[in-house]
Structures are given as structure tokens and as C-alpha cells.
Amino acid sequence: PDENYNWIDQANNDFDTLIPIASKETKLAKTAEKEQAVFKLYSLGIATARDEWLYDYEESSLIKKVKYFVGFYNKEKIRLFSKSKEEITQEVKREIKWTSELEAHIKRGSQLKFDLEKIKRSLYRPFVIKNTYFDRIVTHRIYQQNLIFPLSGQWDNRAIGCSGTSSSKPFSVLAVKLLPSLDFIEKTQFLPLYQYDNDGNRTDNITDWALKQFTAHYKPEIGTGKSAHKIDKPAIFHYCYAVLHDPNYREKYALNLKRDFPRIPFYANFWQWADWGKTLMELHIGFETIEPYPLTRTDIPDDKARAAGLLPKPLLRAKREEGVIVLDSETILSDIPPVVWDYRLGNRSALEWILDQYKEKIPKDPTIREQFNTYRFADYKEQVVDLLQRVTTVSVETMRIVAKMRKFAETDHR
């Protein structure tokens, strides 16, 4: 085996000489002297264990579900409070989604109370925003997202989300400014620019150690023009985001990125990469307001459905070779640039994530299926058309920058 105990698919490169983007040792370090990675804090996205209960496109629908959930839990708490742990597990009514941790809260006597302030906008999947109920008890695992996007109050933060170790899908990265889910891409780890304490005070999350490493390495570049600008922590944040999009980097270190946190090389021309990273980040976190791409829309009435008093049949299907998306039995979007399908996050393109998430699906949870199954694609059709046009622009511009990265000058690793 190699020094990391890998027997097969051994990576023969300089990955271990690059700067760690994050590490357990730095995350747990009690003093700045022991921090030797770019980011101090990192965290998985939230895992609800009950997505159908705690996510919804409509805030009003989410409120109804959570109020039902909270009320049902509190009734069961009163009914079963005197029971043993084993008896609670056997006797609890399964009308809501229980976990062993939620059952344990019955034994502890934990009280749940609906709080409107806990409803947050969340990036559920790439470019797909839903509302979620962000609560320490109801949300199965918040991990350390409360230090990135606080449970209460407002936040002003952004984080780099990248595929977790042992991910089965190709390495991917996407920035967020909203509370993200665990399966945002796959086992997604988030590296924030800032972190918050329990009192809501915000501090830098990029370490002083990282700032010293970058400043020392690029000191020879300081002279005139942009290279004379002082390197700061936001610039390092953007630089890292660009490097993680570099196709040469992803190809060279593909095996390493499946097993370990990314490490960051020093590329020639720091500011070019920082500028690319900043542009990409503004594209990705600002996708809701990006200029829509002028796709061609064709509407042909579905006379058969209309005569039967039915809505058009939702399809949400991509035909890549034809550059077409079939939304439903009435509407087609065409003239989609071929490069759009190359902008992939995990095993889907950005547009395909949207199509997948807006499909009508039968809920797995029986209570949700019987009482709260109100989603209809027709109610969101125009919103989805707009979103697809904007994310087409994001995809085209992202791939344009990535193409420039591939052709860029020789790298300079330390």
C-alpha cells in the first residue's frame, strides 16, 4: 500500500505537497498556531431524515406540515412519557416520520413549539431552492450549519460546497449563500467564508496561517498593477473556488479527490484565478437574478387534455442531441446550446437537476401522500421556464471560464 494505505488505484502525483483546504486537526485546534489548513470550520449540509415533512416550495404548505408534525409529537409525548425507551419504540404511532433520536426526546420530555422564524430558504439541490424548517430537534442532523447559517436571525455568508470523500459521483463544487442540504450534491461538505458564534458574532473562517502562506508565496509578484494589490482572505476564498473548477486540476487529482479533502496548489498569476473564482461565485450564488438566456419557447395546446378538463401532462424531459427540453404536453424549450450539458454537478447537468426536482412524484410518506400532496407542476411552470433560462446562462458562462482555465499558462506548484 501507499502511505495512505491504498492498495489499488494509487495516485502518483504531488497532491500531498499542496496546501490542505481543510483538516480535522485544524478544525479541532485550540490555538491559531496549530491551524494549518485554509479553512478552520467545515460542515456537512443538514440531514432532516424526513425531507417530505421539512421541505416545500411553498412556505404556507410547509407551515401546515410542520404544525401537524409538532402537534402530533406533543400528543405522543404526553401519551408515552412514562414508558420505557423500548416501549416508546414499540407503541409510538407512525403517522409522522420518527427517528430513534426523536423518540428519545419523548423520554426526555422535550417540548416542541412551532416557530415561524425557523423557516429558512434552503438550497435543496443545485439551483433548486425550497423552504425548510431549521430546528435542532425536528431537523435530524444540523451538524455545524448553525455556525455558518445561524438558527435564528439573519446571516450574510457564503460557502463552497464540494463532494464529500467516498462520493460515488465525479468531484463537483458549487457555492451557496443559503442553508444547504446534505445531499445537495453528494455527502456535501461546506467551507464558509465566515463563521458565527452562538451570539451571532461573525468572524473570518479562513485561517491566518493560510493568509501567511499565500502572502509569502506570491510576494515576488508584488510590483505594479493588479499584482500589487494586497492578498486578503476573500481573495483566497475566490482563488480556491476557481482552482476547484480547473479541469486540469480535477483530471490530475481525480483519485485523490475521491478519498480526501481537496488540496490547493499555487498557480502562476494569483489574481487571474481569484478573478475567475469571484466571477464564478457571483454567477452561481446569484443565479436567480442572472440575465435569462433567450431559449425558444413553443406552445401547442393539448386539446385532448383540455377537452377532458385536465392539465397538460408534465414530462420535464431533456433531449440533449436535439437541444430541447419538453416541459409538458404543451410546451417545449429549444435552441439550448450544446455546451450547457457539459456543466455537470455530480452525474447530472445543472438543467437536469432542475428538471428532476420539479417533477410530480408520489410521496413515500403515507401521511404526506394522503393529507399534504398538493404539488402540481402546472403551478410552477412559468417559474421553471424562467429558472431554466437563467441557469442556461449560468452554464454557458461557467463553461466559457472553464475553457479559459484549461488553456491557461503553466502552473507553479510549491
mmCIF file of C-alpha atoms in Angstrom:
data_model
loop_
_atom_site.group_PDB
_atom_site.id
_atom_site.type_symbol
_atom_site.label_atom_id
_atom_site.label_comp_id
_atom_site.label_asym_id
_atom_site.label_seq_id
_atom_site.Cartn_x
_atom_site.Cartn_y
_atom_site.Cartn_z
ATOM 1 C CA PRO A 1 0.000 0.000 0.000
ATOM 2 C CA ASP A 2 0.975 3.644 -0.289
ATOM 3 C CA GLU A 3 1.465 5.819 2.804
ATOM 4 C CA ASN A 4 -2.304 6.418 2.967
ATOM 5 C CA TYR A 5 -2.994 2.633 2.968
ATOM 6 C CA ASN A 6 -4.400 2.499 -0.556
ATOM 7 C CA TRP A 7 -3.682 -0.833 -2.233
ATOM 8 C CA ILE A 8 -5.297 -0.142 -5.595
ATOM 9 C CA ASP A 9 -5.759 2.955 -7.773
ATOM 10 C CA GLN A 10 -2.717 4.549 -6.210
ATOM 11 C CA ALA A 11 -2.274 8.193 -7.208
ATOM 12 C CA ASN A 12 1.265 9.053 -8.298
ATOM 13 C CA ASN A 13 1.351 12.838 -8.078
ATOM 14 C CA ASP A 14 2.270 15.749 -5.819
ATOM 15 C CA PHE A 15 -1.124 16.041 -4.072
ATOM 16 C CA ASP A 16 0.323 15.665 -0.574
ATOM 17 C CA THR A 17 2.636 18.653 -1.104
ATOM 18 C CA LEU A 18 -0.256 21.050 -1.744
ATOM 19 C CA ILE A 19 -1.982 23.163 0.926
ATOM 20 C CA PRO A 20 -4.822 21.363 2.758
ATOM 21 C CA ILE A 21 -8.126 23.134 2.200
ATOM 22 C CA ALA A 22 -9.449 21.683 5.473
ATOM 23 C CA SER A 23 -8.468 19.095 8.071
ATOM 24 C CA LYS A 24 -9.779 17.594 11.292
ATOM 25 C CA GLU A 25 -6.641 18.776 13.082
ATOM 26 C CA THR A 26 -7.258 22.405 12.116
ATOM 27 C CA LYS A 27 -10.969 22.163 12.848
ATOM 28 C CA LEU A 28 -10.257 20.917 16.377
ATOM 29 C CA ALA A 29 -7.236 23.139 17.014
ATOM 30 C CA LYS A 30 -7.488 25.258 20.167
ATOM 31 C CA THR A 31 -4.793 27.747 19.147
ATOM 32 C CA ALA A 32 -4.027 29.562 15.887
ATOM 33 C CA GLU A 33 -0.525 28.074 15.871
ATOM 34 C CA LYS A 34 -1.982 24.605 15.322
ATOM 35 C CA GLU A 35 -4.187 25.656 12.395
ATOM 36 C CA GLN A 36 -2.559 24.516 9.165
ATOM 37 C CA ALA A 37 -5.299 24.475 6.555
ATOM 38 C CA VAL A 38 -7.063 27.147 4.512
ATOM 39 C CA PHE A 39 -10.417 26.840 6.328
ATOM 40 C CA LYS A 40 -10.933 26.457 10.071
ATOM 41 C CA LEU A 41 -14.561 25.247 10.063
ATOM 42 C CA TYR A 42 -16.284 22.916 7.623
ATOM 43 C CA SER A 43 -19.574 21.074 7.895
ATOM 44 C CA LEU A 44 -21.860 18.688 6.103
ATOM 45 C CA GLY A 45 -25.185 20.088 4.946
ATOM 46 C CA ILE A 46 -28.260 19.458 7.093
ATOM 47 C CA ALA A 47 -29.841 15.996 7.114
ATOM 48 C CA THR A 48 -33.532 16.068 8.020
ATOM 49 C CA ALA A 49 -34.237 12.299 7.770
ATOM 50 C CA ARG A 50 -37.757 13.475 6.829
ATOM 51 C CA ASP A 51 -37.409 15.676 3.747
ATOM 52 C CA GLU A 52 -41.059 15.307 2.729
ATOM 53 C CA TRP A 53 -42.074 16.819 6.068
ATOM 54 C CA LEU A 54 -39.465 19.561 6.289
ATOM 55 C CA TYR A 55 -39.040 20.841 2.732
ATOM 56 C CA ASP A 56 -41.559 22.538 0.453
ATOM 57 C CA TYR A 57 -41.583 25.036 -2.394
ATOM 58 C CA GLU A 58 -44.459 26.886 -0.720
ATOM 59 C CA GLU A 59 -43.998 28.385 2.740
ATOM 60 C CA SER A 60 -47.705 28.026 3.509
ATOM 61 C CA SER A 61 -47.611 24.289 2.705
ATOM 62 C CA LEU A 62 -44.519 23.817 4.871
ATOM 63 C CA ILE A 63 -46.188 25.601 7.783
ATOM 64 C CA LYS A 64 -49.163 23.219 7.632
ATOM 65 C CA LYS A 65 -46.923 20.151 7.601
ATOM 66 C CA VAL A 66 -44.680 21.301 10.435
ATOM 67 C CA LYS A 67 -47.595 22.367 12.635
ATOM 68 C CA TYR A 68 -49.166 18.930 12.142
ATOM 69 C CA PHE A 69 -45.823 17.263 12.910
ATOM 70 C CA VAL A 70 -45.238 19.315 16.067
ATOM 71 C CA GLY A 71 -48.787 18.795 17.310
ATOM 72 C CA PHE A 72 -48.649 15.041 16.741
ATOM 73 C CA TYR A 73 -45.284 14.751 18.503
ATOM 74 C CA ASN A 74 -46.550 16.654 21.538
ATOM 75 C CA LYS A 75 -49.624 14.396 21.828
ATOM 76 C CA GLU A 76 -47.410 11.301 21.682
ATOM 77 C CA LYS A 77 -45.057 12.802 24.263
ATOM 78 C CA ILE A 78 -47.933 13.175 26.727
ATOM 79 C CA ARG A 79 -49.285 9.695 25.974
ATOM 80 C CA LEU A 80 -45.936 7.859 26.185
ATOM 81 C CA PHE A 81 -43.875 9.948 28.597
ATOM 82 C CA SER A 82 -43.954 7.344 31.392
ATOM 83 C CA LYS A 83 -42.988 4.494 29.074
ATOM 84 C CA SER A 84 -39.547 2.940 28.705
ATOM 85 C CA LYS A 85 -37.379 3.558 25.651
ATOM 86 C CA GLU A 86 -38.271 0.128 24.264
ATOM 87 C CA GLU A 87 -41.984 0.660 24.886
ATOM 88 C CA ILE A 88 -41.903 4.049 23.163
ATOM 89 C CA THR A 89 -40.330 2.478 20.075
ATOM 90 C CA GLN A 90 -42.950 -0.268 20.010
ATOM 91 C CA GLU A 91 -46.022 1.858 20.777
ATOM 92 C CA VAL A 92 -45.430 5.223 19.088
ATOM 93 C CA LYS A 93 -47.922 5.935 16.296
ATOM 94 C CA ARG A 94 -46.215 6.167 12.919
ATOM 95 C CA GLU A 95 -48.300 8.951 11.398
ATOM 96 C CA ILE A 96 -45.189 11.142 11.269
ATOM 97 C CA LYS A 97 -41.593 10.209 10.403
ATOM 98 C CA TRP A 98 -39.813 9.136 13.582
ATOM 99 C CA THR A 99 -36.130 8.539 14.239
ATOM 100 C CA SER A 100 -34.589 6.963 17.320
ATOM 101 C CA GLU A 101 -33.385 10.434 18.344
ATOM 102 C CA LEU A 102 -36.892 11.906 18.100
ATOM 103 C CA GLU A 103 -38.256 9.006 20.132
ATOM 104 C CA ALA A 104 -35.587 9.727 22.763
ATOM 105 C CA HIS A 105 -36.911 13.282 23.049
ATOM 106 C CA ILE A 106 -40.235 11.833 24.243
ATOM 107 C CA LYS A 107 -38.435 10.159 27.125
ATOM 108 C CA ARG A 108 -36.617 13.406 27.933
ATOM 109 C CA GLY A 109 -39.866 15.333 27.843
ATOM 110 C CA SER A 110 -38.605 17.715 25.154
ATOM 111 C CA GLN A 111 -41.312 20.179 24.145
ATOM 112 C CA LEU A 112 -41.758 21.218 20.522
ATOM 113 C CA LYS A 113 -43.272 24.567 19.600
ATOM 114 C CA PHE A 114 -43.736 25.833 16.063
ATOM 115 C CA ASP A 115 -41.633 28.932 15.382
ATOM 116 C CA LEU A 116 -42.159 30.841 12.135
ATOM 117 C CA GLU A 117 -38.622 32.276 12.371
ATOM 118 C CA LYS A 118 -37.210 28.767 11.873
ATOM 119 C CA ILE A 119 -38.475 28.603 8.309
ATOM 120 C CA LYS A 120 -35.470 29.306 6.094
ATOM 121 C CA ARG A 121 -34.822 29.356 2.370
ATOM 122 C CA SER A 122 -32.602 26.413 1.555
ATOM 123 C CA LEU A 123 -30.640 25.146 -1.427
ATOM 124 C CA TYR A 124 -32.036 21.639 -1.562
ATOM 125 C CA ARG A 125 -30.262 20.618 -4.770
ATOM 126 C CA PRO A 126 -28.125 22.576 -7.275
ATOM 127 C CA PHE A 127 -30.092 25.672 -8.346
ATOM 128 C CA VAL A 128 -33.235 24.376 -6.614
ATOM 129 C CA ILE A 129 -34.472 26.455 -3.665
ATOM 130 C CA LYS A 130 -37.067 25.230 -1.188
ATOM 131 C CA ASN A 131 -38.221 26.309 2.237
ATOM 132 C CA THR A 132 -37.118 24.203 5.199
ATOM 133 C CA TYR A 133 -37.822 24.144 8.931
ATOM 134 C CA PHE A 134 -34.423 24.533 10.628
ATOM 135 C CA ASP A 135 -34.685 23.214 14.178
ATOM 136 C CA ARG A 136 -32.313 21.318 16.468
ATOM 137 C CA ILE A 137 -34.876 18.614 17.309
ATOM 138 C CA VAL A 138 -37.028 18.351 14.203
ATOM 139 C CA THR A 139 -34.075 18.552 11.807
ATOM 140 C CA HIS A 140 -32.360 15.204 12.332
ATOM 141 C CA ARG A 141 -28.778 16.496 11.985
ATOM 142 C CA ILE A 142 -27.842 20.158 11.699
ATOM 143 C CA TYR A 143 -24.133 19.271 12.039
ATOM 144 C CA GLN A 144 -22.395 22.665 12.331
ATOM 145 C CA GLN A 145 -24.534 24.556 9.847
ATOM 146 C CA ASN A 146 -25.744 26.752 12.734
ATOM 147 C CA LEU A 147 -22.214 28.209 12.808
ATOM 148 C CA ILE A 148 -22.418 29.005 9.091
ATOM 149 C CA PHE A 149 -26.095 29.918 8.719
ATOM 150 C CA PRO A 150 -27.416 30.638 12.260
ATOM 151 C CA LEU A 151 -30.619 29.052 13.539
ATOM 152 C CA SER A 152 -32.100 32.435 14.404
ATOM 153 C CA GLY A 153 -31.709 35.909 12.955
ATOM 154 C CA GLN A 154 -30.221 36.838 9.600
ATOM 155 C CA TRP A 155 -26.928 35.854 8.060
ATOM 156 C CA ASP A 156 -24.557 37.214 5.434
ATOM 157 C CA ASN A 157 -22.321 34.380 4.415
ATOM 158 C CA ARG A 158 -21.347 32.158 1.539
ATOM 159 C CA ALA A 159 -19.732 28.745 1.432
ATOM 160 C CA ILE A 160 -18.011 26.489 -1.070
ATOM 161 C CA GLY A 161 -19.823 23.156 -1.286
ATOM 162 C CA CYS A 162 -17.838 20.226 -2.635
ATOM 163 C CA SER A 163 -18.405 16.489 -2.970
ATOM 164 C CA GLY A 164 -17.632 14.610 0.209
ATOM 165 C CA THR A 165 -14.994 11.912 0.491
ATOM 166 C CA SER A 166 -16.013 8.486 -0.826
ATOM 167 C CA SER A 167 -18.549 10.117 -3.136
ATOM 168 C CA SER A 168 -19.672 7.776 -5.896
ATOM 169 C CA LYS A 169 -20.102 10.653 -8.337
ATOM 170 C CA PRO A 170 -17.467 12.792 -10.100
ATOM 171 C CA PHE A 171 -15.997 15.584 -7.983
ATOM 172 C CA SER A 172 -18.175 18.691 -8.065
ATOM 173 C CA VAL A 173 -18.205 22.104 -6.442
ATOM 174 C CA LEU A 174 -20.876 24.797 -6.117
ATOM 175 C CA ALA A 175 -21.077 27.870 -3.884
ATOM 176 C CA VAL A 176 -24.113 28.633 -1.739
ATOM 177 C CA LYS A 177 -25.423 31.594 0.243
ATOM 178 C CA LEU A 178 -28.428 29.714 1.649
ATOM 179 C CA LEU A 179 -28.724 26.831 4.102
ATOM 180 C CA PRO A 180 -27.773 23.667 2.159
ATOM 181 C CA SER A 181 -28.841 20.038 2.432
ATOM 182 C CA LEU A 182 -26.547 17.058 2.983
ATOM 183 C CA ASP A 183 -27.310 15.630 -0.449
ATOM 184 C CA PHE A 184 -27.010 18.980 -2.184
ATOM 185 C CA ILE A 185 -24.582 17.149 -4.483
ATOM 186 C CA GLU A 186 -23.499 14.067 -2.524
ATOM 187 C CA LYS A 187 -22.285 13.933 1.090
ATOM 188 C CA THR A 188 -21.534 17.601 0.525
ATOM 189 C CA GLN A 189 -19.019 19.391 2.748
ATOM 190 C CA PHE A 190 -19.294 23.180 3.027
ATOM 191 C CA LEU A 191 -16.389 25.568 3.565
ATOM 192 C CA PRO A 192 -17.655 29.018 4.587
ATOM 193 C CA LEU A 193 -16.006 32.406 4.209
ATOM 194 C CA TYR A 194 -17.162 33.346 7.714
ATOM 195 C CA GLN A 195 -18.405 31.570 10.812
ATOM 196 C CA TYR A 196 -20.805 32.707 13.523
ATOM 197 C CA ASP A 197 -20.713 32.110 17.264
ATOM 198 C CA ASN A 198 -23.778 31.378 19.393
ATOM 199 C CA ASP A 199 -24.296 35.115 19.986
ATOM 200 C CA GLY A 200 -24.439 35.848 16.260
ATOM 201 C CA ASN A 201 -20.963 37.419 16.039
ATOM 202 C CA ARG A 202 -19.238 36.843 12.701
ATOM 203 C CA THR A 203 -15.522 36.057 12.302
ATOM 204 C CA ASP A 204 -13.219 35.032 9.454
ATOM 205 C CA ASN A 205 -13.132 31.311 8.700
ATOM 206 C CA ILE A 206 -10.023 31.445 6.529
ATOM 207 C CA THR A 207 -7.049 31.000 8.834
ATOM 208 C CA ASP A 208 -4.238 33.454 9.437
ATOM 209 C CA TRP A 209 -1.911 30.574 8.580
ATOM 210 C CA ALA A 210 -3.384 30.380 5.076
ATOM 211 C CA LEU A 211 -3.053 34.128 4.602
ATOM 212 C CA LYS A 212 0.643 33.904 5.541
ATOM 213 C CA GLN A 213 1.221 31.025 3.098
ATOM 214 C CA PHE A 214 -0.359 32.862 0.181
ATOM 215 C CA THR A 215 1.278 36.202 1.004
ATOM 216 C CA ALA A 216 4.718 34.621 1.312
ATOM 217 C CA HIS A 217 4.412 32.643 -1.914
ATOM 218 C CA TYR A 218 3.144 35.481 -4.087
ATOM 219 C CA LYS A 219 5.369 38.191 -2.637
ATOM 220 C CA PRO A 220 7.643 38.195 -5.726
ATOM 221 C CA GLU A 221 4.620 39.122 -7.851
ATOM 222 C CA ILE A 222 4.055 42.365 -5.964
ATOM 223 C CA GLY A 223 5.022 45.269 -8.135
ATOM 224 C CA THR A 224 2.781 47.365 -10.307
ATOM 225 C CA GLY A 225 -0.758 46.961 -11.497
ATOM 226 C CA LYS A 226 -3.174 44.435 -10.058
ATOM 227 C CA SER A 227 -0.412 42.168 -8.735
ATOM 228 C CA ALA A 228 0.402 44.937 -6.266
ATOM 229 C CA HIS A 229 -2.976 44.513 -4.576
ATOM 230 C CA LYS A 230 -2.744 43.089 -1.113
ATOM 231 C CA ILE A 231 -3.886 39.484 -0.932
ATOM 232 C CA ASP A 232 -6.696 39.151 1.598
ATOM 233 C CA LYS A 233 -8.945 36.353 2.813
ATOM 234 C CA PRO A 234 -11.867 36.964 0.400
ATOM 235 C CA ALA A 235 -9.374 36.825 -2.492
ATOM 236 C CA ILE A 236 -8.057 33.473 -1.192
ATOM 237 C CA PHE A 237 -11.665 32.260 -0.959
ATOM 238 C CA HIS A 238 -12.269 33.145 -4.614
ATOM 239 C CA TYR A 239 -8.898 31.690 -5.666
ATOM 240 C CA CYS A 240 -9.783 28.341 -4.083
ATOM 241 C CA TYR A 241 -13.176 28.340 -5.793
ATOM 242 C CA ALA A 242 -11.521 28.848 -9.171
ATOM 243 C CA VAL A 243 -8.909 26.138 -8.636
ATOM 244 C CA LEU A 244 -11.613 23.622 -7.715
ATOM 245 C CA HIS A 245 -13.226 24.309 -11.121
ATOM 246 C CA ASP A 246 -9.969 23.895 -13.055
ATOM 247 C CA PRO A 247 -10.417 20.883 -15.389
ATOM 248 C CA ASN A 248 -6.667 20.192 -15.372
ATOM 249 C CA TYR A 249 -6.700 20.049 -11.571
ATOM 250 C CA ARG A 250 -9.734 17.745 -11.484
ATOM 251 C CA GLU A 251 -8.212 15.360 -14.023
ATOM 252 C CA LYS A 252 -4.780 15.213 -12.407
ATOM 253 C CA TYR A 253 -6.103 14.671 -8.878
ATOM 254 C CA ALA A 254 -9.284 12.698 -9.674
ATOM 255 C CA LEU A 255 -8.304 9.736 -7.485
ATOM 256 C CA ASN A 256 -7.212 11.948 -4.588
ATOM 257 C CA LEU A 257 -10.463 13.924 -4.653
ATOM 258 C CA LYS A 258 -12.469 10.724 -4.186
ATOM 259 C CA ARG A 259 -10.609 9.949 -0.958
ATOM 260 C CA ASP A 260 -9.539 13.201 0.637
ATOM 261 C CA PHE A 261 -10.414 16.829 1.086
ATOM 262 C CA PRO A 262 -9.067 18.928 -1.771
ATOM 263 C CA ARG A 263 -5.630 20.468 -1.504
ATOM 264 C CA ILE A 264 -4.758 23.753 -3.171
ATOM 265 C CA PRO A 265 -1.785 24.412 -5.482
ATOM 266 C CA PHE A 266 -0.138 27.774 -6.029
ATOM 267 C CA TYR A 267 -0.830 28.707 -9.655
ATOM 268 C CA ALA A 268 1.030 31.403 -11.522
ATOM 269 C CA ASN A 269 -0.898 34.698 -11.609
ATOM 270 C CA PHE A 270 -2.909 34.569 -8.384
ATOM 271 C CA TRP A 271 -5.190 37.446 -9.372
ATOM 272 C CA GLN A 272 -6.306 35.851 -12.624
ATOM 273 C CA TRP A 273 -7.545 32.842 -10.693
ATOM 274 C CA ALA A 274 -9.066 34.954 -7.932
ATOM 275 C CA ASP A 275 -10.951 36.980 -10.554
ATOM 276 C CA TRP A 276 -12.252 33.821 -12.212
ATOM 277 C CA GLY A 277 -13.332 32.489 -8.834
ATOM 278 C CA LYS A 278 -15.157 35.697 -7.963
ATOM 279 C CA THR A 279 -16.954 35.731 -11.322
ATOM 280 C CA LEU A 280 -17.971 32.088 -10.968
ATOM 281 C CA MET A 281 -19.201 32.625 -7.430
ATOM 282 C CA GLU A 282 -21.354 35.594 -8.395
ATOM 283 C CA LEU A 283 -22.828 33.527 -11.235
ATOM 284 C CA HIS A 284 -23.580 30.566 -9.015
ATOM 285 C CA ILE A 285 -24.964 32.247 -5.905
ATOM 286 C CA GLY A 286 -26.757 34.917 -7.923
ATOM 287 C CA PHE A 287 -28.466 32.592 -10.390
ATOM 288 C CA GLU A 288 -31.937 33.896 -9.533
ATOM 289 C CA THR A 289 -31.120 37.318 -10.983
ATOM 290 C CA ILE A 290 -28.815 36.372 -13.888
ATOM 291 C CA GLU A 291 -29.980 37.508 -17.332
ATOM 292 C CA PRO A 292 -32.193 34.753 -18.833
ATOM 293 C CA TYR A 293 -30.820 33.001 -21.918
ATOM 294 C CA PRO A 294 -33.064 33.512 -24.975
ATOM 295 C CA LEU A 295 -34.324 29.959 -25.413
ATOM 296 C CA THR A 296 -37.055 29.394 -27.973
ATOM 297 C CA ARG A 297 -40.420 28.516 -26.464
ATOM 298 C CA THR A 298 -43.082 26.670 -28.438
ATOM 299 C CA ASP A 299 -46.607 26.218 -27.055
ATOM 300 C CA ILE A 300 -49.048 23.874 -28.782
ATOM 301 C CA PRO A 301 -52.338 23.404 -26.875
ATOM 302 C CA ASP A 302 -53.056 19.862 -25.701
ATOM 303 C CA ASP A 303 -56.659 19.795 -26.944
ATOM 304 C CA LYS A 304 -57.276 16.270 -25.698
ATOM 305 C CA ALA A 305 -56.294 17.140 -22.107
ATOM 306 C CA ARG A 306 -58.189 20.418 -22.173
ATOM 307 C CA ALA A 307 -61.337 18.736 -23.525
ATOM 308 C CA ALA A 308 -61.164 16.287 -20.618
ATOM 309 C CA GLY A 309 -60.732 19.132 -18.151
ATOM 310 C CA LEU A 310 -57.170 18.044 -17.339
ATOM 311 C CA LEU A 311 -53.920 19.952 -17.008
ATOM 312 C CA PRO A 312 -51.181 19.360 -19.594
ATOM 313 C CA LYS A 313 -49.223 16.191 -18.757
ATOM 314 C CA PRO A 314 -45.918 17.131 -17.049
ATOM 315 C CA LEU A 315 -42.875 15.497 -18.662
ATOM 316 C CA LEU A 316 -39.750 17.573 -17.789
ATOM 317 C CA ARG A 317 -37.539 15.644 -20.163
ATOM 318 C CA ALA A 318 -34.260 16.718 -21.748
ATOM 319 C CA LYS A 319 -33.357 15.711 -25.300
ATOM 320 C CA ARG A 320 -29.691 16.591 -25.416
ATOM 321 C CA GLU A 321 -28.970 15.686 -29.013
ATOM 322 C CA GLU A 322 -31.821 17.886 -30.178
ATOM 323 C CA GLY A 323 -31.066 20.757 -27.783
ATOM 324 C CA VAL A 324 -34.609 20.538 -26.460
ATOM 325 C CA ILE A 325 -36.458 20.333 -23.151
ATOM 326 C CA VAL A 326 -40.026 19.011 -23.177
ATOM 327 C CA LEU A 327 -41.759 20.562 -20.184
ATOM 328 C CA ASP A 328 -45.233 19.108 -20.630
ATOM 329 C CA SER A 329 -47.642 18.030 -23.338
ATOM 330 C CA GLU A 330 -47.963 21.666 -24.466
ATOM 331 C CA THR A 331 -44.595 23.396 -24.065
ATOM 332 C CA ILE A 332 -41.119 22.827 -25.498
ATOM 333 C CA LEU A 333 -37.938 24.866 -24.964
ATOM 334 C CA SER A 334 -35.410 24.613 -27.803
ATOM 335 C CA ASP A 335 -32.114 26.083 -29.074
ATOM 336 C CA ILE A 336 -30.312 25.013 -25.903
ATOM 337 C CA PRO A 337 -26.537 25.428 -26.509
ATOM 338 C CA PRO A 338 -24.750 22.025 -26.524
ATOM 339 C CA VAL A 339 -22.152 23.252 -24.004
ATOM 340 C CA VAL A 340 -24.884 23.536 -21.376
ATOM 341 C CA TRP A 341 -24.961 19.748 -20.936
ATOM 342 C CA ASP A 342 -21.225 19.784 -20.149
ATOM 343 C CA TYR A 343 -21.761 21.804 -16.989
ATOM 344 C CA ARG A 344 -22.279 18.879 -14.649
ATOM 345 C CA LEU A 345 -22.676 18.625 -10.909
ATOM 346 C CA GLY A 346 -22.262 15.017 -9.913
ATOM 347 C CA ASN A 347 -23.938 12.852 -12.519
ATOM 348 C CA ARG A 348 -26.356 15.494 -13.868
ATOM 349 C CA SER A 349 -26.097 18.747 -15.739
ATOM 350 C CA ALA A 350 -27.394 21.838 -13.945
ATOM 351 C CA LEU A 351 -30.542 21.890 -16.100
ATOM 352 C CA GLU A 352 -31.227 18.216 -15.428
ATOM 353 C CA TRP A 353 -31.126 18.850 -11.661
ATOM 354 C CA ILE A 354 -33.933 21.363 -12.113
ATOM 355 C CA LEU A 355 -35.990 19.038 -14.313
ATOM 356 C CA ASP A 356 -35.618 16.192 -11.828
ATOM 357 C CA GLN A 357 -36.622 18.247 -8.797
ATOM 358 C CA TYR A 358 -39.736 19.798 -10.337
ATOM 359 C CA LYS A 359 -41.280 16.512 -11.494
ATOM 360 C CA GLU A 360 -44.508 15.346 -9.908
ATOM 361 C CA LYS A 361 -43.685 12.400 -7.648
ATOM 362 C CA ILE A 362 -45.881 10.324 -5.383
ATOM 363 C CA PRO A 363 -44.734 10.988 -1.780
ATOM 364 C CA LYS A 364 -43.348 7.949 0.036
ATOM 365 C CA ASP A 365 -44.630 9.053 3.424
ATOM 366 C CA PRO A 366 -48.269 7.885 3.737
ATOM 367 C CA THR A 367 -49.429 10.890 5.791
ATOM 368 C CA ILE A 368 -47.841 13.340 3.351
ATOM 369 C CA ARG A 369 -49.325 11.379 0.460
ATOM 370 C CA GLU A 370 -52.829 11.417 1.923
ATOM 371 C CA GLN A 371 -53.007 14.877 3.509
ATOM 372 C CA PHE A 372 -50.316 17.146 2.062
ATOM 373 C CA ASN A 373 -49.738 16.051 -1.540
ATOM 374 C CA THR A 374 -50.588 19.408 -3.122
ATOM 375 C CA TYR A 375 -47.625 19.889 -5.503
ATOM 376 C CA ARG A 376 -48.559 20.289 -9.161
ATOM 377 C CA PHE A 377 -46.020 21.209 -11.808
ATOM 378 C CA ALA A 378 -48.555 23.438 -13.562
ATOM 379 C CA ASP A 379 -48.437 25.819 -10.587
ATOM 380 C CA TYR A 380 -44.682 26.299 -11.096
ATOM 381 C CA LYS A 381 -44.387 26.043 -14.862
ATOM 382 C CA GLU A 382 -43.623 29.699 -15.576
ATOM 383 C CA GLN A 383 -41.217 29.831 -12.654
ATOM 384 C CA VAL A 384 -39.392 26.769 -14.011
ATOM 385 C CA VAL A 385 -39.179 28.246 -17.517
ATOM 386 C CA ASP A 386 -37.573 31.362 -16.072
ATOM 387 C CA LEU A 387 -35.195 29.296 -13.908
ATOM 388 C CA LEU A 388 -34.109 27.120 -16.836
ATOM 389 C CA GLN A 389 -33.324 30.212 -18.915
ATOM 390 C CA ARG A 390 -31.257 31.772 -16.139
ATOM 391 C CA VAL A 391 -29.345 28.572 -15.352
ATOM 392 C CA THR A 392 -28.671 28.150 -19.072
ATOM 393 C CA THR A 393 -26.860 31.498 -18.913
ATOM 394 C CA VAL A 394 -25.003 30.330 -15.791
ATOM 395 C CA SER A 395 -23.996 27.097 -17.522
ATOM 396 C CA VAL A 396 -22.771 28.821 -20.697
ATOM 397 C CA GLU A 397 -20.729 31.377 -18.760
ATOM 398 C CA THR A 398 -19.301 28.764 -16.395
ATOM 399 C CA MET A 399 -18.091 26.604 -19.256
ATOM 400 C CA ARG A 400 -16.640 29.646 -21.004
ATOM 401 C CA ILE A 401 -14.464 30.370 -17.967
ATOM 402 C CA VAL A 402 -13.560 26.694 -17.511
ATOM 403 C CA ALA A 403 -12.379 26.594 -21.146
ATOM 404 C CA LYS A 404 -10.078 29.550 -20.428
ATOM 405 C CA MET A 405 -8.690 27.743 -17.393
ATOM 406 C CA ARG A 406 -7.789 24.709 -19.479
ATOM 407 C CA LYS A 407 -5.736 26.838 -21.856
ATOM 408 C CA PHE A 408 -4.048 28.918 -19.193
ATOM 409 C CA ALA A 409 -0.320 29.139 -18.637
ATOM 410 C CA GLU A 410 1.921 26.665 -16.800
ATOM 411 C CA THR A 411 1.098 26.182 -13.135
ATOM 412 C CA ASP A 412 3.561 26.918 -10.401
ATOM 413 C CA HIS A 413 3.357 24.417 -7.532
ATOM 414 C CA ARG A 414 5.411 24.787 -4.418
#
